[in-house]
Amino acid sequence: MLRRLFTCTLFLLSATASRYPSFGTLQTNTSSGIMNVVINNTFSTINLIDFHILADLANLIEDLQQNDTDVRVAVFSSANPEYFTAHLDLNFFLPGYESPLPLLDPGNPEMPFPMAVLYNITQLPQATIAVVEGRARDFGNELILAMDMRFALNSPSVQLAQTEPSFGFNPAGGSQFLAQSLIGRGRAFEYSFSSYNIDAVTAAQIGWVNRAFDTQSELHTYVQALAGRIALFPPAGIQATKAGINAVSLIPLDAWIQQARNIVEVLAPSTAAQELLKKYMRVTNNQTNGEVELNYGNGEDVVELLS
Ligand SMILES: *[C@@H]1O[C@H](CO)[C@@H](O)[C@H](O)[C@H]1NC(C)=O
Ligand SMILES: *[C@@H]1O[C@H](CO)[C@@H](O)[C@H](O)[C@H]1NC(C)=O
Ligand SMILES: *[C@@H]1O[C@H](CO)[C@@H](O)[C@H](O)[C@H]1NC(C)=O
Ligand SMILES: *[C@@H]1O[C@H](CO)[C@@H](O)[C@H](O)[C@H]1NC(C)=O
Ligand SMILES: *[C@@H]1O[C@H](CO)[C@@H](O)[C@H](O)[C@H]1NC(C)=O
């Protein structure tokens, strides 16, 4: 009897519990086929993509993968006015890093966990939209690139960049091929090699984001209307269209895994990279809001801090 009770409880738990611990960094509301997701990492002043956000994203992905037809469009925005999401918690690349998450994704065992989150976002059965009102660099930029569409606010807070090459890394969260397919080969090289920031208006001109809006109200009104229209149509159309566009804009999973493992296993552990990473932790006061996190990539001054 006790054994049966136990089995029954376990079943109930597994039917409702999330796979990973939950940290409440994603606030969601759903109506009329649209799920609005607000990213609010209360453990960080910069919406750092640390294990809190990654665990919550992985749980959300698992829910969305069930093809729940109640949700046809997922719209992501940020609670932090300065940062959509900053970048990956660089502790991930430092020795002694501790996290409740596995280093590799159990469902995709060759892929480092953070990159598996991005890969899974590209594969979601829903249409996905990023509403960008603040900075999104590196993994933060790759998070918006992994979504199907991006709309940005014309504001000095919006600065997009891929700065891994300034640390001697490859951008391994998909930006080489995702950005390449949006902005072209030459510009993907220009922005990655230089690690320069790009503003919302320029980003819209070259296709990095779909459009830029002058006011928050225009931005949100446009995105909610677009999401509402997409949500009217059969999900099969969203999924089949996505499979087709993914087929020409993503590289094969094996090649992506190779890129991801290159940064994690080869580039980041090198002595030179480890020194830069430690320096970055110091000049950012442990990845908190301040001059470097705000303006990295704007000019020589900040980059010099690392040289
Ligand atoms: C749902 O989230 C969106 C985006 O944050 C917000 O504009 C809207 O007011 C929210 N709706 C409800 C019912 O909370
Ligand atoms: C959801 O839909 C996708 C695409 O049609 C399919 O590959 C996947 O198996 C479905 N997942 C579930 C849990 O039904
Ligand atoms: C973010 O979460 C904190 C803590 O729950 C809350 O006080 C704050 O209002 C949230 N921010 C937004 C914009 O929802
Ligand atoms: C990614 O999706 C696969 C199923 O396709 C799942 O097994 C795995 O747990 C997911 N991983 C993350 C990090 O979302
Ligand atoms: C840096 O912040 C993390 C939490 O994000 C904390 O665990 C760690 O102890 C901090 N390190 C220093 C040197 O303050």
Short mmCIF file of C-alpha atoms in Angstrom, two decimals, residues 89-279:
data_model
loop_
_atom_site.label_atom_id
_atom_site.label_comp_id
_atom_site.label_asym_id
_atom_site.label_seq_id
_atom_site.Cartn_x
_atom_site.Cartn_y
_atom_site.Cartn_z
CA ASP A 89 27.72 34.25 -16.84
CA LEU A 90 31.45 34.04 -17.52
CA ASN A 91 31.89 31.91 -14.42
CA PHE A 92 30.73 29.14 -16.74
CA PHE A 93 34.24 29.27 -18.26
CA LEU A 94 36.16 29.59 -15.00
CA PRO A 95 37.43 26.73 -12.84
CA GLY A 96 35.39 25.90 -9.75
CA TYR A 97 32.08 26.94 -11.37
CA GLU A 98 29.14 25.43 -9.51
CA SER A 99 25.63 25.22 -10.87
CA PRO A 100 22.55 23.07 -10.35
CA LEU A 101 22.56 22.50 -14.13
CA PRO A 102 24.58 19.87 -15.98
CA LEU A 103 27.43 21.19 -18.13
CA LEU A 104 26.13 19.23 -21.13
CA ASP A 105 22.44 18.93 -22.01
CA PRO A 106 21.16 15.45 -21.03
CA GLY A 107 18.68 15.61 -23.93
CA ASN A 108 21.40 16.51 -26.41
CA PRO A 109 24.42 15.06 -24.66
CA GLU A 110 27.17 16.42 -26.89
CA MET A 111 26.00 20.05 -26.55
CA PRO A 112 26.99 22.41 -23.70
CA PHE A 113 23.82 23.29 -21.79
CA PRO A 114 23.64 27.06 -22.56
CA MET A 115 23.97 26.50 -26.32
CA ALA A 116 21.39 23.68 -26.14
CA VAL A 117 18.93 26.24 -24.77
CA LEU A 118 19.51 28.43 -27.84
CA TYR A 119 19.30 25.51 -30.25
CA ASN A 120 16.01 24.42 -28.68
CA ILE A 121 14.60 27.93 -29.01
CA THR A 122 15.29 27.84 -32.76
CA GLN A 123 13.25 24.60 -32.91
CA LEU A 124 10.19 25.63 -30.88
CA PRO A 125 6.84 24.91 -32.54
CA GLN A 126 5.74 28.50 -31.78
CA ALA A 127 6.68 31.73 -33.53
CA THR A 128 9.12 33.62 -31.26
CA ILE A 129 9.69 37.38 -31.01
CA ALA A 130 12.20 39.45 -29.01
CA VAL A 131 11.20 42.96 -27.93
CA VAL A 132 14.56 44.64 -27.44
CA GLU A 133 14.67 47.78 -25.27
CA GLY A 134 18.15 47.35 -23.82
CA ARG A 135 21.60 45.90 -24.42
CA ALA A 136 22.03 42.40 -25.79
CA ARG A 137 25.65 41.37 -26.29
CA ASP A 138 27.30 38.04 -26.91
CA PHE A 139 25.09 35.23 -25.61
CA GLY A 140 22.44 37.89 -24.93
CA ASN A 141 22.52 38.83 -28.61
CA GLU A 142 22.54 35.16 -29.58
CA LEU A 143 19.40 34.69 -27.49
CA ILE A 144 17.56 37.29 -29.61
CA LEU A 145 19.08 35.85 -32.80
CA ALA A 146 17.79 32.39 -31.85
CA MET A 147 14.28 33.83 -31.91
CA ASP A 148 12.39 34.14 -35.19
CA MET A 149 11.99 37.95 -35.12
CA ARG A 150 13.40 40.96 -33.29
CA PHE A 151 11.91 44.44 -32.83
CA ALA A 152 13.89 47.15 -31.09
CA LEU A 153 13.46 50.52 -29.42
CA ASN A 154 15.40 53.43 -30.88
CA SER A 155 17.14 54.21 -27.59
CA PRO A 156 20.76 54.63 -26.47
CA SER A 157 20.16 51.64 -24.19
CA VAL A 158 19.90 49.35 -27.19
CA GLN A 159 23.39 48.16 -28.09
CA LEU A 160 23.82 44.84 -29.82
CA ALA A 161 27.20 43.21 -30.22
CA GLN A 162 29.11 40.00 -30.55
CA THR A 163 32.32 40.63 -28.62
CA GLU A 164 33.72 37.11 -28.13
CA PRO A 165 36.56 37.67 -30.62
CA SER A 166 37.85 40.46 -28.32
CA PHE A 167 38.47 37.70 -25.77
CA GLY A 168 40.02 35.35 -28.32
CA PHE A 169 36.84 33.27 -28.51
CA ASN A 170 34.43 32.24 -31.23
CA PRO A 171 30.80 33.32 -30.85
CA ALA A 172 29.49 29.80 -30.32
CA GLY A 173 25.84 30.39 -29.55
CA GLY A 174 24.93 30.47 -33.21
CA SER A 175 25.60 34.08 -34.13
CA GLN A 176 28.06 33.27 -36.94
CA PHE A 177 25.41 31.61 -39.03
CA LEU A 178 22.34 33.35 -37.60
CA ALA A 179 23.85 36.83 -38.05
CA GLN A 180 25.37 35.82 -41.38
CA SER A 181 21.96 34.87 -42.72
CA LEU A 182 20.47 38.18 -41.49
CA ILE A 183 23.17 40.77 -42.21
CA GLY A 184 25.46 38.99 -44.68
CA ARG A 185 28.94 37.53 -44.53
CA GLY A 186 30.89 40.79 -44.73
CA ARG A 187 28.95 42.54 -41.96
CA ALA A 188 28.99 39.43 -39.75
CA PHE A 189 32.80 39.53 -39.99
CA GLU A 190 32.92 43.30 -39.45
CA TYR A 191 30.82 43.32 -36.28
CA SER A 192 32.35 40.18 -34.78
CA PHE A 193 36.00 40.98 -35.50
CA SER A 194 35.61 44.58 -34.28
CA SER A 195 33.32 43.72 -31.35
CA TYR A 196 31.62 47.07 -32.02
CA ASN A 197 28.15 47.86 -30.71
CA ILE A 198 25.36 48.48 -33.17
CA ASP A 199 22.41 50.76 -32.42
CA ALA A 200 18.76 49.94 -33.08
CA VAL A 201 18.32 52.10 -36.18
CA THR A 202 21.45 50.77 -37.91
CA ALA A 203 20.49 47.25 -36.83
CA ALA A 204 17.10 47.69 -38.51
CA GLN A 205 18.72 49.08 -41.69
CA ILE A 206 20.90 46.01 -42.14
CA GLY A 207 18.43 43.36 -40.94
CA TRP A 208 19.93 42.50 -37.55
CA VAL A 209 16.51 43.45 -36.14
CA ASN A 210 13.30 43.56 -38.17
CA ARG A 211 12.37 47.15 -37.30
CA ALA A 212 13.19 49.93 -34.85
CA PHE A 213 10.52 52.11 -33.22
CA ASP A 214 10.88 55.57 -31.70
CA THR A 215 8.61 54.96 -28.72
CA GLN A 216 7.92 52.04 -26.40
CA SER A 217 4.24 52.37 -27.07
CA GLU A 218 4.69 52.05 -30.87
CA LEU A 219 7.03 49.10 -30.34
CA HIS A 220 4.71 47.16 -28.04
CA THR A 221 1.58 48.00 -30.02
CA TYR A 222 3.17 46.77 -33.25
CA VAL A 223 4.51 43.55 -31.70
CA GLN A 224 1.27 42.65 -29.92
CA ALA A 225 -0.72 43.25 -33.13
CA LEU A 226 1.72 41.14 -35.16
CA ALA A 227 1.66 38.36 -32.55
CA GLY A 228 -2.15 38.52 -32.46
CA ARG A 229 -2.36 38.10 -36.22
CA ILE A 230 0.10 35.17 -36.28
CA ALA A 231 -1.89 33.53 -33.47
CA LEU A 232 -5.03 33.51 -35.64
CA PHE A 233 -3.51 31.03 -38.08
CA PRO A 234 -3.11 27.22 -37.79
CA PRO A 235 0.05 26.20 -35.86
CA ALA A 236 0.94 23.73 -38.64
CA GLY A 237 1.72 26.71 -40.89
CA ILE A 238 4.03 28.24 -38.30
CA GLN A 239 5.88 24.94 -37.78
CA ALA A 240 6.28 24.06 -41.45
CA THR A 241 7.44 27.57 -42.35
CA LYS A 242 9.92 27.52 -39.50
CA ALA A 243 11.33 24.16 -40.58
CA GLY A 244 11.92 25.58 -44.06
CA ILE A 245 13.57 28.81 -42.92
CA ASN A 246 15.64 26.92 -40.34
CA ALA A 247 16.85 24.58 -43.07
CA VAL A 248 18.56 27.47 -44.87
CA SER A 249 19.66 29.58 -41.87
CA LEU A 250 20.96 27.05 -39.31
CA ILE A 251 24.03 24.88 -39.66
CA PRO A 252 23.64 21.15 -38.93
CA LEU A 253 23.50 20.37 -35.22
CA ASP A 254 26.83 18.49 -35.35
CA ALA A 255 28.60 21.57 -36.70
CA TRP A 256 26.99 23.78 -34.03
CA ILE A 257 28.07 21.31 -31.33
CA GLN A 258 31.63 21.50 -32.64
CA GLN A 259 31.59 25.34 -32.38
CA ALA A 260 30.17 25.19 -28.86
CA ARG A 261 32.69 22.65 -27.66
CA ASN A 262 35.53 24.63 -29.20
CA ILE A 263 34.90 27.62 -26.92
CA VAL A 264 34.18 25.51 -23.83
CA GLU A 265 36.95 22.94 -24.18
CA VAL A 266 39.69 24.63 -26.20
CA LEU A 267 39.53 28.44 -26.32
CA ALA A 268 38.21 29.45 -22.89
CA PRO A 269 40.53 27.17 -20.87
CA SER A 270 43.67 28.66 -22.49
CA THR A 271 45.90 30.67 -20.17
CA ALA A 272 45.45 33.88 -22.16
CA ALA A 273 41.66 33.60 -22.16
CA GLN A 274 41.54 32.77 -18.46
CA GLU A 275 43.52 35.94 -17.71
CA LEU A 276 41.16 38.06 -19.80
CA LEU A 277 38.13 36.50 -18.15
CA LYS A 278 39.47 37.22 -14.67
CA LYS A 279 40.27 40.77 -15.72
#
